[in-house]
Short mmCIF file of C-alpha atoms in Angstrom, two decimals:
data_model
loop_
_atom_site.label_atom_id
_atom_site.label_comp_id
_atom_site.label_asym_id
_atom_site.label_seq_id
_atom_site.Cartn_x
_atom_site.Cartn_y
_atom_site.Cartn_z
CA THR A 1202 108.91 64.81 158.14
CA GLN A 1203 112.00 66.80 157.58
CA LEU A 1204 112.07 70.31 158.47
CA LEU A 1205 114.80 73.11 157.84
CA GLU A 1206 115.11 76.04 160.20
CA GLN A 1207 116.31 79.09 158.12
CA SER A 1208 118.07 82.23 160.14
CA PRO A 1209 117.49 85.17 160.15
CA GLN A 1210 114.45 84.98 158.18
CA PHE A 1211 115.07 88.80 157.63
CA LEU A 1212 118.57 90.74 156.81
CA SER A 1213 119.27 94.32 156.25
CA ILE A 1214 122.84 95.39 155.50
CA GLN A 1215 125.05 98.22 153.73
CA GLU A 1216 126.73 97.19 150.41
CA GLY A 1217 130.60 96.24 151.09
CA GLU A 1218 129.15 93.91 154.72
CA ASN A 1219 129.94 90.31 154.86
CA LEU A 1220 126.96 88.20 156.25
CA THR A 1221 126.08 84.76 157.02
CA VAL A 1222 122.89 82.81 156.86
CA TYR A 1223 121.88 79.53 157.86
CA CYS A 1224 120.00 76.21 157.38
CA ASN A 1225 119.34 73.80 160.09
CA SER A 1226 117.53 71.05 161.11
CA SER A 1227 117.81 67.47 163.22
CA SER A 1228 117.21 65.44 160.23
CA VAL A 1229 120.20 64.02 158.20
CA PHE A 1230 120.27 64.61 154.12
CA SER A 1231 121.83 63.42 151.48
CA SER A 1232 122.02 66.48 149.51
CA LEU A 1233 121.57 70.52 150.19
CA GLN A 1234 120.54 72.96 147.60
CA TRP A 1235 120.98 76.91 147.65
CA TYR A 1236 118.67 78.88 145.42
CA ARG A 1237 118.26 83.07 145.48
CA GLN A 1238 114.61 84.23 144.34
CA GLU A 1239 113.79 87.75 143.19
CA PRO A 1240 110.45 88.82 143.89
CA GLY A 1241 107.67 87.40 141.09
CA GLU A 1242 110.09 84.96 139.47
CA GLY A 1243 110.99 81.35 140.49
CA PRO A 1244 113.85 80.38 142.28
CA VAL A 1245 117.68 80.05 140.63
CA LEU A 1246 119.64 77.07 141.75
CA LEU A 1247 122.80 78.16 143.05
CA VAL A 1248 125.20 75.42 144.35
CA THR A 1249 124.29 71.77 145.76
CA VAL A 1250 126.23 70.36 148.38
CA VAL A 1251 126.19 66.59 148.82
CA THR A 1252 129.31 65.48 150.79
CA GLY A 1253 129.60 66.59 154.46
CA GLY A 1254 132.01 69.15 155.14
CA GLU A 1255 131.59 70.06 151.61
CA VAL A 1256 132.44 73.72 150.55
CA LYS A 1257 132.02 75.54 147.67
CA LYS A 1258 132.67 78.95 146.55
CA LEU A 1259 130.92 80.75 143.63
CA LYS A 1260 132.13 84.55 143.31
CA ARG A 1261 131.34 86.41 146.31
CA LEU A 1262 129.35 83.25 147.62
CA THR A 1263 130.62 80.78 150.30
CA PHE A 1264 128.24 77.72 151.01
CA GLN A 1265 129.39 74.82 153.31
CA PHE A 1266 127.74 71.46 154.19
CA GLY A 1267 127.84 70.74 157.89
CA ASP A 1268 129.88 67.60 159.00
CA ALA A 1269 127.03 65.63 160.08
CA ARG A 1270 125.02 66.97 156.69
CA LYS A 1271 122.05 68.52 158.94
CA ASP A 1272 122.98 71.87 158.64
CA SER A 1273 124.59 74.44 156.17
CA SER A 1274 125.68 78.06 155.87
CA LEU A 1275 125.91 80.39 153.19
CA HIS A 1276 128.45 83.46 153.63
CA ILE A 1277 128.66 85.94 151.43
CA THR A 1278 131.22 88.63 150.58
CA ALA A 1279 131.15 92.27 150.14
CA ALA A 1280 127.58 91.89 149.65
CA GLN A 1281 126.28 93.91 146.93
CA PRO A 1282 122.82 95.24 146.20
CA GLY A 1283 122.50 92.77 143.20
CA ASP A 1284 122.53 90.14 146.36
CA THR A 1285 119.11 91.24 147.37
CA GLY A 1286 116.93 88.36 147.47
CA LEU A 1287 114.89 85.61 149.13
CA TYR A 1288 117.43 82.62 149.83
CA LEU A 1289 115.82 79.31 150.19
CA CYS A 1290 117.79 76.15 151.02
CA ALA A 1291 116.34 72.54 150.69
CA GLY A 1292 117.50 69.40 151.60
CA GLY A 1293 117.30 65.95 149.55
CA GLY A 1294 115.92 62.76 150.50
CA ALA A 1295 114.17 59.72 149.32
CA ASP A 1296 111.15 61.80 149.23
CA GLY A 1297 112.31 64.91 147.29
CA LEU A 1298 113.01 68.31 148.28
CA THR A 1299 112.30 69.84 151.37
CA PHE A 1300 112.43 73.61 151.63
CA GLY A 1301 113.03 76.05 154.43
CA LYS A 1302 111.19 79.16 154.69
CA GLY A 1303 113.64 81.51 153.39
CA THR A 1304 116.04 84.23 154.36
CA HIS A 1305 114.76 87.59 152.95
CA LEU A 1306 118.13 89.88 152.27
CA ILE A 1307 118.43 93.41 151.53
CA ILE A 1308 121.70 94.94 150.45
CA GLN A 1309 121.04 98.76 150.89
CA PRO A 1310 123.40 100.77 148.68
CA SER B 328 120.06 73.72 127.15
CA GLN B 329 116.72 72.89 129.27
CA THR B 330 114.09 75.22 129.72
CA ILE B 331 110.95 75.49 131.48
CA HIS B 332 107.72 77.16 130.37
CA GLN B 333 105.01 78.13 132.44
CA TRP B 334 101.69 80.07 131.52
CA PRO B 335 99.74 81.76 132.07
CA ALA B 336 102.20 84.21 133.72
CA THR B 337 99.18 85.77 135.90
CA LEU B 338 95.59 84.43 136.03
CA VAL B 339 92.76 85.90 138.11
CA GLN B 340 89.63 83.31 138.44
CA PRO B 341 86.44 84.11 140.61
CA VAL B 342 85.88 81.77 143.16
CA GLY B 343 83.82 78.67 142.11
CA SER B 344 85.42 78.39 138.45
CA PRO B 345 87.62 75.67 136.83
CA LEU B 346 91.45 76.30 136.88
CA SER B 347 94.19 74.70 134.28
CA LEU B 348 97.85 75.77 134.85
CA GLU B 349 100.27 74.35 131.91
CA CYS B 350 104.27 73.80 132.30
CA THR B 351 106.55 72.50 129.40
CA VAL B 352 110.06 71.24 129.57
CA GLU B 353 112.48 71.18 126.75
CA GLY B 354 115.72 69.91 125.87
CA THR B 355 115.47 67.15 128.29
CA SER B 356 113.72 63.46 128.03
CA ASN B 357 112.23 61.74 130.97
CA PRO B 358 112.29 64.70 133.51
CA ASN B 359 110.47 64.40 136.97
CA LEU B 360 108.49 67.09 137.31
CA TYR B 361 107.02 68.84 140.12
CA TRP B 362 104.15 71.12 141.04
CA TYR B 363 104.50 73.56 144.22
CA ARG B 364 102.89 76.74 145.86
CA GLN B 365 104.36 79.22 147.34
CA ALA B 366 102.62 81.77 150.05
CA ALA B 367 103.96 85.45 149.41
CA GLY B 368 107.40 85.72 149.99
CA ARG B 369 108.00 82.34 152.07
CA GLY B 370 109.07 78.75 151.51
CA LEU B 371 107.60 76.34 148.60
CA GLN B 372 104.94 73.78 149.37
CA LEU B 373 105.36 70.36 147.13
CA LEU B 374 101.57 69.68 145.95
CA PHE B 375 102.68 67.15 143.37
CA TYR B 376 105.65 65.49 141.67
CA SER B 377 105.78 62.74 138.27
CA VAL B 378 108.21 60.44 137.39
CA GLY B 379 106.76 59.77 134.07
CA ILE B 380 103.78 59.70 131.90
CA GLY B 381 101.09 59.37 133.94
CA GLN B 382 102.26 58.78 137.12
CA ILE B 383 101.20 61.21 139.64
CA SER B 384 101.96 61.56 143.35
CA SER B 385 100.09 64.01 145.64
CA GLU B 386 101.71 65.46 148.71
CA VAL B 387 98.76 67.55 150.13
CA PRO B 388 95.03 66.65 150.11
CA GLN B 389 93.39 69.39 148.50
CA ASN B 390 91.03 70.60 145.38
CA LEU B 391 94.01 70.18 142.99
CA SER B 392 94.41 67.83 140.37
CA ALA B 393 97.44 67.11 138.26
CA SER B 394 97.95 65.41 135.09
CA ARG B 395 101.00 64.50 132.91
CA PRO B 396 99.44 63.47 129.35
CA GLN B 397 103.15 63.91 127.57
CA ASP B 398 106.69 63.25 128.76
CA ARG B 399 107.54 66.83 128.91
CA GLN B 400 104.11 68.37 129.69
CA PHE B 401 102.69 68.64 133.37
CA ILE B 402 99.17 70.13 134.01
CA LEU B 403 97.49 71.28 137.77
CA SER B 404 93.65 71.77 137.38
CA SER B 405 90.98 72.63 139.58
CA LYS B 406 87.09 71.54 138.95
CA LYS B 407 86.27 74.68 141.52
CA LEU B 408 88.55 77.26 142.80
CA LEU B 409 88.51 78.31 146.41
CA LEU B 410 90.31 81.57 147.94
CA SER B 411 92.79 79.62 149.37
CA ASP B 412 94.02 78.21 146.27
CA SER B 413 95.52 82.15 145.70
CA GLY B 414 99.29 82.05 145.44
CA PHE B 415 102.17 81.66 143.38
CA TYR B 416 102.47 78.48 141.42
CA LEU B 417 105.83 76.95 140.63
CA CYS B 418 106.84 74.46 138.22
CA ALA B 419 110.05 72.17 138.24
CA TRP B 420 111.67 69.71 136.57
CA GLY B 421 114.97 67.43 137.75
CA GLN B 422 116.54 64.26 136.71
CA LEU B 423 118.70 63.91 139.77
CA PRO B 424 116.73 63.14 142.71
CA TYR B 425 118.08 66.31 144.94
CA GLU B 426 118.13 68.83 141.97
CA GLN B 427 114.96 70.99 141.05
CA TYR B 428 115.09 73.73 138.22
CA PHE B 429 111.86 76.09 138.12
CA GLY B 430 109.94 77.59 135.72
CA PRO B 431 108.70 81.55 136.23
CA GLY B 432 105.75 80.65 138.31
CA THR B 433 102.04 81.63 138.12
CA ARG B 434 100.27 84.20 139.91
CA LEU B 435 96.52 83.36 141.06
CA THR B 436 94.49 85.30 142.38
CA VAL B 437 91.10 83.85 143.40
CA THR B 438 88.41 86.72 143.88
#
């Protein structure tokens, strides 16, 4: 069974600060996705990375896939209250997606 | 564009009662369909997935079942609910093996 560990589990920072959250596994994934979920809603896909070492940027969010395709990071620059939510990573394999337990992010104004 | 619908949005059911949750997708054909359950504020547990009409794969043994009577319709059912069935149920669709798009979810409370 492939497992994804996300860290930190909880993170509360002030508006304007930078932050990085991590998604790690001992398994190799063919792709990795990041989702953001707000309370009472379904997760929304932010990005998919498929190539080892790949970096993708989405406005203030930077996503990186590890060279060995076992880990990924999400960096947010100048965090805003609207970035608050549960960030989930999911690894793609032959059996579909494996989800981490997520990072709860709170950006305080 | 593609959209995915789930209903009901919330449901309160007594223990031992039946369950039927419905999910429909618009704007695409022959999608892969998925049912997940999410514990409060946590990751997602895959319950069932389907690659076509009448084709259902179960990931977790439980008192739930799934059916796909039409190409873009996916139904989650139970004959007798347990307290442990409470949770947030999410339906998702995808056509690539590694991308999934989620519906708004159903909050189920079993009392």
